[in-house]
GROMACS .gro file of N, CA, C and O in nm:
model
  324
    1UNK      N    1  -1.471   1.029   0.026
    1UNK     CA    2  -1.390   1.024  -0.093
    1UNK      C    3  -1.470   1.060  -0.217
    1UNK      O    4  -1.437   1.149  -0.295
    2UNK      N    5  -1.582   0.980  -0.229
    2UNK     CA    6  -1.677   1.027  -0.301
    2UNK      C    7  -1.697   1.200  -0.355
    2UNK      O    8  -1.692   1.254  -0.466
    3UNK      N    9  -1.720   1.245  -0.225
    3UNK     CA   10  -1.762   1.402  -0.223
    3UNK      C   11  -1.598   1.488  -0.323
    3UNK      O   12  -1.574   1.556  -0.423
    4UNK      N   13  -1.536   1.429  -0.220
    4UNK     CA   14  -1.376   1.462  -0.321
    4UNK      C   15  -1.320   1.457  -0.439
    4UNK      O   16  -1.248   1.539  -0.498
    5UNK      N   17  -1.373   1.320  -0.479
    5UNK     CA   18  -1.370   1.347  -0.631
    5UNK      C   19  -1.467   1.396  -0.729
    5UNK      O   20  -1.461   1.405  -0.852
    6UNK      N   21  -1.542   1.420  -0.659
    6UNK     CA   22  -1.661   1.501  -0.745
    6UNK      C   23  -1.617   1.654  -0.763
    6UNK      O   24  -1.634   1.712  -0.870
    7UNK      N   25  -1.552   1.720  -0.639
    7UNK     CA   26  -1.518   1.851  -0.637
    7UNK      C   27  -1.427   1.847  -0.709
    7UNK      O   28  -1.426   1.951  -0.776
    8UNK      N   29  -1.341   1.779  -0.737
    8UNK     CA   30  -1.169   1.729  -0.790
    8UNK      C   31  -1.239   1.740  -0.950
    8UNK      O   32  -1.175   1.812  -1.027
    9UNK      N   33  -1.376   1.671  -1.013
    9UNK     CA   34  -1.419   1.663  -1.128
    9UNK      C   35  -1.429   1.816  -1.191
    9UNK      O   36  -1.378   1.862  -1.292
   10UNK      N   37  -1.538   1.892  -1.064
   10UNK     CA   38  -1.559   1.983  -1.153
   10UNK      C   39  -1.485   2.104  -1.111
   10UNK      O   40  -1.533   2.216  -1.128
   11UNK      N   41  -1.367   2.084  -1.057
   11UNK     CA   42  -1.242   2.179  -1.132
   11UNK      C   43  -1.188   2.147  -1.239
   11UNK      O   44  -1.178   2.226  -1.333
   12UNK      N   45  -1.156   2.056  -1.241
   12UNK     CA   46  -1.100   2.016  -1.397
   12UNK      C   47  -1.162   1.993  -1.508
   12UNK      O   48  -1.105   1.984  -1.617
   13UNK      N   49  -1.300   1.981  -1.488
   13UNK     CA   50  -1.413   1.998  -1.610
   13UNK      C   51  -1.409   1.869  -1.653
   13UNK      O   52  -1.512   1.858  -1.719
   14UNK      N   53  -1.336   1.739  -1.654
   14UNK     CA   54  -1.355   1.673  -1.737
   14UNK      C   55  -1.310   1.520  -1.644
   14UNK      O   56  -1.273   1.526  -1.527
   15UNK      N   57  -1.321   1.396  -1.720
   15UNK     CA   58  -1.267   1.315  -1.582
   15UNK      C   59  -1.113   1.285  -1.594
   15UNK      O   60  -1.041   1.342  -1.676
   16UNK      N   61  -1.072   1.195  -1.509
   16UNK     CA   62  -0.901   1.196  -1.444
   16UNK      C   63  -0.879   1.168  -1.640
   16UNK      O   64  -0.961   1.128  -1.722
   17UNK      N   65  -0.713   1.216  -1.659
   17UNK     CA   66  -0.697   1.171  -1.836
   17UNK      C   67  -0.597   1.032  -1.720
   17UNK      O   68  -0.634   0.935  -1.786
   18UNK      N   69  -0.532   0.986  -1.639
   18UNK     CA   70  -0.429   0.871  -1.652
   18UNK      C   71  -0.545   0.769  -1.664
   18UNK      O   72  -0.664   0.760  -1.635
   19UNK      N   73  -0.430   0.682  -1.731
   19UNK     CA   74  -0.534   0.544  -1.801
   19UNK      C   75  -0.493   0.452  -1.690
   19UNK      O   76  -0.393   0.446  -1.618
   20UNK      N   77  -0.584   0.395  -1.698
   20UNK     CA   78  -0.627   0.256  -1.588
   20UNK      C   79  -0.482   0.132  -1.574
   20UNK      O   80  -0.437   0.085  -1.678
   21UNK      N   81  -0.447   0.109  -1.495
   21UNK     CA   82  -0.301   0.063  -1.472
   21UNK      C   83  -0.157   0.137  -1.467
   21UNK      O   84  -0.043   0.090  -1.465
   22UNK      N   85  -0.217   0.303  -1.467
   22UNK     CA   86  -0.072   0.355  -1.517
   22UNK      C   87  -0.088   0.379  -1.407
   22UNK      O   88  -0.196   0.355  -1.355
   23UNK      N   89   0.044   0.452  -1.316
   23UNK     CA   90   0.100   0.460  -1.170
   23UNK      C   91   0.238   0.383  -1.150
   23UNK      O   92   0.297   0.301  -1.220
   24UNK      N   93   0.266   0.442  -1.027
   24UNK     CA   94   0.438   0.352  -1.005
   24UNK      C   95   0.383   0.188  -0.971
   24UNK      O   96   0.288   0.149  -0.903
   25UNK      N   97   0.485   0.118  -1.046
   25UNK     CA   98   0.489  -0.029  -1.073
   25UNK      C   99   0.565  -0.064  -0.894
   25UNK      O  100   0.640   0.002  -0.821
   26UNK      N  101   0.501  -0.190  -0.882
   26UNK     CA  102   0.571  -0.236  -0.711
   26UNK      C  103   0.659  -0.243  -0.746
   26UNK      O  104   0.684  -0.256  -0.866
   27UNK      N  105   0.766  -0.238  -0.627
   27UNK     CA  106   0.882  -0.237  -0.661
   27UNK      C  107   0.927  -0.336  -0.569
   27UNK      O  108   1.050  -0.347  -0.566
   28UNK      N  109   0.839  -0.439  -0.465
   28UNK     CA  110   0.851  -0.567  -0.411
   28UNK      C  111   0.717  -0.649  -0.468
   28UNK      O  112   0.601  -0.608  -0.476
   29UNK      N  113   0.792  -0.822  -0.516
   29UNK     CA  114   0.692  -0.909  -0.564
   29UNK      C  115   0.606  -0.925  -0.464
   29UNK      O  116   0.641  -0.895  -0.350
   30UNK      N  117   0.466  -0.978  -0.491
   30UNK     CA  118   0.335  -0.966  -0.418
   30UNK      C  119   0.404  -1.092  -0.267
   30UNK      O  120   0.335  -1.077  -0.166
   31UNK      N  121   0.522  -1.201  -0.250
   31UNK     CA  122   0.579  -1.274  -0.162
   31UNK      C  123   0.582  -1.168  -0.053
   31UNK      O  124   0.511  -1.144   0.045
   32UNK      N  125   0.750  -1.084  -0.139
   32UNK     CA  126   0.767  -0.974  -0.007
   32UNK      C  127   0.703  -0.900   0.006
   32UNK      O  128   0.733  -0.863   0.120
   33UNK      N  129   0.573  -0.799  -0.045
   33UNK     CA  130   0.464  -0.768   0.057
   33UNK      C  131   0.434  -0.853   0.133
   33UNK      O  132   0.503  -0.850   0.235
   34UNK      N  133   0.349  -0.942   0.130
   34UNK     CA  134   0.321  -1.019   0.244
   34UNK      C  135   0.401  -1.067   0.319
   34UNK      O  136   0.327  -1.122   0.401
   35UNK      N  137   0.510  -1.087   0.353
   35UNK     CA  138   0.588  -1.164   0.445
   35UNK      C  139   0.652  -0.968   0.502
   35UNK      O  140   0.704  -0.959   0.613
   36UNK      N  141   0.642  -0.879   0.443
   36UNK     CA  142   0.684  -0.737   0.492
   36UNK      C  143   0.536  -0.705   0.564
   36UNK      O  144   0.560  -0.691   0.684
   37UNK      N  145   0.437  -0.692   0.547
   37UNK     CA  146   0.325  -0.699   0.608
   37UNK      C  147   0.273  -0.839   0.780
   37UNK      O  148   0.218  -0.821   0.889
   38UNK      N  149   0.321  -0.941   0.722
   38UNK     CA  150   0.339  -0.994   0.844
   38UNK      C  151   0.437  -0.983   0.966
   38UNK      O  152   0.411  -1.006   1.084
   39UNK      N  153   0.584  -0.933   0.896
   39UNK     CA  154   0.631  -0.899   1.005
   39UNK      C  155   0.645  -0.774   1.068
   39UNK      O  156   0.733  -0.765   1.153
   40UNK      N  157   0.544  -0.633   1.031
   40UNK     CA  158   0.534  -0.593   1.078
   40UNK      C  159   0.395  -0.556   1.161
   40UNK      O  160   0.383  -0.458   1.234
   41UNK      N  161   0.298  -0.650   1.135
   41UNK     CA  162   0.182  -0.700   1.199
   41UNK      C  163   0.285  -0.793   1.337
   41UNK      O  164   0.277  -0.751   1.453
   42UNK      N  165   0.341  -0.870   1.316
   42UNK     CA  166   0.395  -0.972   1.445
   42UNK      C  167   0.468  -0.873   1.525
   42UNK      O  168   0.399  -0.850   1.624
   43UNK      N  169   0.579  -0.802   1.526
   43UNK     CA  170   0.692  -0.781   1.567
   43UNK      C  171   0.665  -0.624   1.605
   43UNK      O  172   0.726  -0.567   1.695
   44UNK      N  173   0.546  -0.549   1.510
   44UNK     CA  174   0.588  -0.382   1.498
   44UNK      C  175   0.694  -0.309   1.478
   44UNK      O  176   0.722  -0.194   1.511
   45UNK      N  177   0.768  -0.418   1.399
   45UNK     CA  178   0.874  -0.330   1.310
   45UNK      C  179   0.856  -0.210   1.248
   45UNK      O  180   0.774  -0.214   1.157
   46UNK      N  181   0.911  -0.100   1.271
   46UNK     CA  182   0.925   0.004   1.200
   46UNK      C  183   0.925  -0.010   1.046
   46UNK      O  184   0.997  -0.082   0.977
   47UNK      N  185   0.826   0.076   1.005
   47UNK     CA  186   0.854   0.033   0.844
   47UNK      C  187   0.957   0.121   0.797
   47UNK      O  188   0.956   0.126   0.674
   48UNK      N  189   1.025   0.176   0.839
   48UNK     CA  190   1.186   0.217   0.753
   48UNK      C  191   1.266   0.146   0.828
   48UNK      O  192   1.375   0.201   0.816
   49UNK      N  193   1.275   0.061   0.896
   49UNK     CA  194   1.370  -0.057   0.909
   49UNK      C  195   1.336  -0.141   0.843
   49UNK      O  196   1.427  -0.187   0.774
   50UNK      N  197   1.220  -0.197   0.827
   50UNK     CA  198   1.234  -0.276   0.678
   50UNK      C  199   1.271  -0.291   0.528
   50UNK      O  200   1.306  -0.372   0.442
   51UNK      N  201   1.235  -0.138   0.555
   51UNK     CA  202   1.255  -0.072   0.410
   51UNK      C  203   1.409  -0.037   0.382
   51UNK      O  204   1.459   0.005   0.278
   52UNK      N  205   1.463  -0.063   0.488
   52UNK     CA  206   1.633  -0.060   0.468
   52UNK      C  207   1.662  -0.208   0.434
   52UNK      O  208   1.750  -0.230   0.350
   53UNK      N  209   1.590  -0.322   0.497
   53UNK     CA  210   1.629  -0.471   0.471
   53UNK      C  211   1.605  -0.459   0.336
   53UNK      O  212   1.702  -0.455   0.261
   54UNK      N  213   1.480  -0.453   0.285
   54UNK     CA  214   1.462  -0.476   0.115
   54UNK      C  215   1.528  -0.390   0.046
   54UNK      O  216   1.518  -0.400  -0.077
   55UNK      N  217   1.621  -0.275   0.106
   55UNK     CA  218   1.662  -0.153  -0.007
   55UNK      C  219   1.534  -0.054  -0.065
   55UNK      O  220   1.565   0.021  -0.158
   56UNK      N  221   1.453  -0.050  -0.037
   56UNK     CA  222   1.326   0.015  -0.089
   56UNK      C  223   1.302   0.119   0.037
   56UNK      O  224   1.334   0.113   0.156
   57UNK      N  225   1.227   0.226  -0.049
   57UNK     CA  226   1.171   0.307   0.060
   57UNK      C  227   1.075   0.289   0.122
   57UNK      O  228   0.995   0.198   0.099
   58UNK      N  229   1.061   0.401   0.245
   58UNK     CA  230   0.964   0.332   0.387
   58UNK      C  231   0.829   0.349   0.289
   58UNK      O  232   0.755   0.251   0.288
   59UNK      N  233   0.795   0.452   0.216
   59UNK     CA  234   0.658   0.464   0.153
   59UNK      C  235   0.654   0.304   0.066
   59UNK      O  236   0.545   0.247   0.057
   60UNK      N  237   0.690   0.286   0.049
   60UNK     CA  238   0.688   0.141  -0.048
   60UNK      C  239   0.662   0.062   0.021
   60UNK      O  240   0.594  -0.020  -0.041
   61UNK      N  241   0.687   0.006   0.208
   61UNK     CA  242   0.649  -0.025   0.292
   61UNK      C  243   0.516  -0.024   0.318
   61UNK      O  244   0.438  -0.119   0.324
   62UNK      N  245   0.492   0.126   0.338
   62UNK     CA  246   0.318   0.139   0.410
   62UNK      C  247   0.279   0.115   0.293
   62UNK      O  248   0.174   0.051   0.281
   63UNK      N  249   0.335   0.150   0.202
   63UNK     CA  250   0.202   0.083   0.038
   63UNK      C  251   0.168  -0.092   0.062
   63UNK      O  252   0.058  -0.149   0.063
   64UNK      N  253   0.289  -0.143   0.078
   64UNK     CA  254   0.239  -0.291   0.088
   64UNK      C  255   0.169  -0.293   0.150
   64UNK      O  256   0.057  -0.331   0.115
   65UNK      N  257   0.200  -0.244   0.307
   65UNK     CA  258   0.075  -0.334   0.414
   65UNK      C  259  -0.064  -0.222   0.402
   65UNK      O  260  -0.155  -0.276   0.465
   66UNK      N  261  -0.108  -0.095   0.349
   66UNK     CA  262  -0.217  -0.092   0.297
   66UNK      C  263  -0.279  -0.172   0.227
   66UNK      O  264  -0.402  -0.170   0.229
   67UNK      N  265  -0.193  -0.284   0.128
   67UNK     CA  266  -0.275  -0.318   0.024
   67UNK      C  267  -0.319  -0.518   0.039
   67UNK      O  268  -0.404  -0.592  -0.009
   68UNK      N  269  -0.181  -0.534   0.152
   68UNK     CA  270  -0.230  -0.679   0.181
   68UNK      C  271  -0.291  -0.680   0.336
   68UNK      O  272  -0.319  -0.790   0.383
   69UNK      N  273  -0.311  -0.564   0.411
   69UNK     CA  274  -0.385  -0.621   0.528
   69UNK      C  275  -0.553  -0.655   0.500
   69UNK      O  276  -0.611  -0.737   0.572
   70UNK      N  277  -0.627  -0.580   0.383
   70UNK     CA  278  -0.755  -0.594   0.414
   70UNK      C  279  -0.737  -0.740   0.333
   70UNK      O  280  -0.817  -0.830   0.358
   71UNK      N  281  -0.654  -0.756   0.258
   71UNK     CA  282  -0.662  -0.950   0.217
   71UNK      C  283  -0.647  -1.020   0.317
   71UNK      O  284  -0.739  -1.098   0.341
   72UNK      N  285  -0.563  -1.020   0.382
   72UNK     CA  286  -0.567  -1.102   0.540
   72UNK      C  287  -0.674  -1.080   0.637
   72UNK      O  288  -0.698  -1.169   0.719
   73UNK      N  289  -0.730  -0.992   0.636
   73UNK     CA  290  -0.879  -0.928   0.714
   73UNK      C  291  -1.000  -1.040   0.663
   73UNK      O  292  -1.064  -1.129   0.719
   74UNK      N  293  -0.993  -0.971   0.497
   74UNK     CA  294  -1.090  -1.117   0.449
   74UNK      C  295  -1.079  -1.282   0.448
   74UNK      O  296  -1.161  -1.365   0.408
   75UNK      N  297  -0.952  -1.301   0.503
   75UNK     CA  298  -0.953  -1.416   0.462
   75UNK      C  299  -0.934  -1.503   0.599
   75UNK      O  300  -0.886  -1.614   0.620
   76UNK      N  301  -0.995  -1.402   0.684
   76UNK     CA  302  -1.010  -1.439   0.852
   76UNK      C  303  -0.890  -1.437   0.919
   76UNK      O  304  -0.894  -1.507   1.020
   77UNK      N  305  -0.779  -1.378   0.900
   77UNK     CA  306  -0.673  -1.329   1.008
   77UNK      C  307  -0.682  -1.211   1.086
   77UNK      O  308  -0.699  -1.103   1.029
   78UNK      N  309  -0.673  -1.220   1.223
   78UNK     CA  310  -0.736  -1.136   1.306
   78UNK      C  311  -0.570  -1.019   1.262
   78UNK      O  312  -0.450  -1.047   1.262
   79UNK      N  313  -0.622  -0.929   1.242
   79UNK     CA  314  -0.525  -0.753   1.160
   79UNK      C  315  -0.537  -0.697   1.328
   79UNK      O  316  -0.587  -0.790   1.390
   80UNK      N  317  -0.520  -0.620   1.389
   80UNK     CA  318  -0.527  -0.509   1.451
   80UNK      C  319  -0.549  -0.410   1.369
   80UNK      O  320  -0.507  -0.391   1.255
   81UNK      N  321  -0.634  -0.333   1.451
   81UNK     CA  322  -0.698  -0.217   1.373
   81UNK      C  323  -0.613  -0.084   1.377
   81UNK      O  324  -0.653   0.017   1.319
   0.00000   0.00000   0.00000
């Protein structure tokens, strides 16, 4: 990743202009990630079947459980890899 944004730098000559916090806002509270992340750690629910339960899209899905499995990793819950 490293190497990538370095090449990514010097095409554009200068560094990233978005400011720090800007990006799409969740669009499930940090609860339903995790309880959307556990049940599809338990069950292997499809994440666009979930993403039909919450009304949200499937990418909004894999965003959660990218972002709460390595918290459950650290905090000694055995994740599958």
């Amino acid at each position: 990743m490293a190497s990538e944004a370095g090449r990514l730098h010097e095409r554009r000559g200068h560094e990233r202009l978005r400011a720090a916090g800007a990006g799409p806002n969740h669009e499930l509270v940090f609860t339903d990630r995790m309880i959307a992340t556990l049940v599809i750690l338990r069950f292997q629910l499809p994440h666009a079947a979930l993403a039909l339960f919450y009304d949200v899209d499937r990418s909004t899905i894999t965003r959660a459980v990218h972002e709460v499995r390595p918290l459950l990793a650290a905090r000694g819950f055995a994740v599958p890899g």
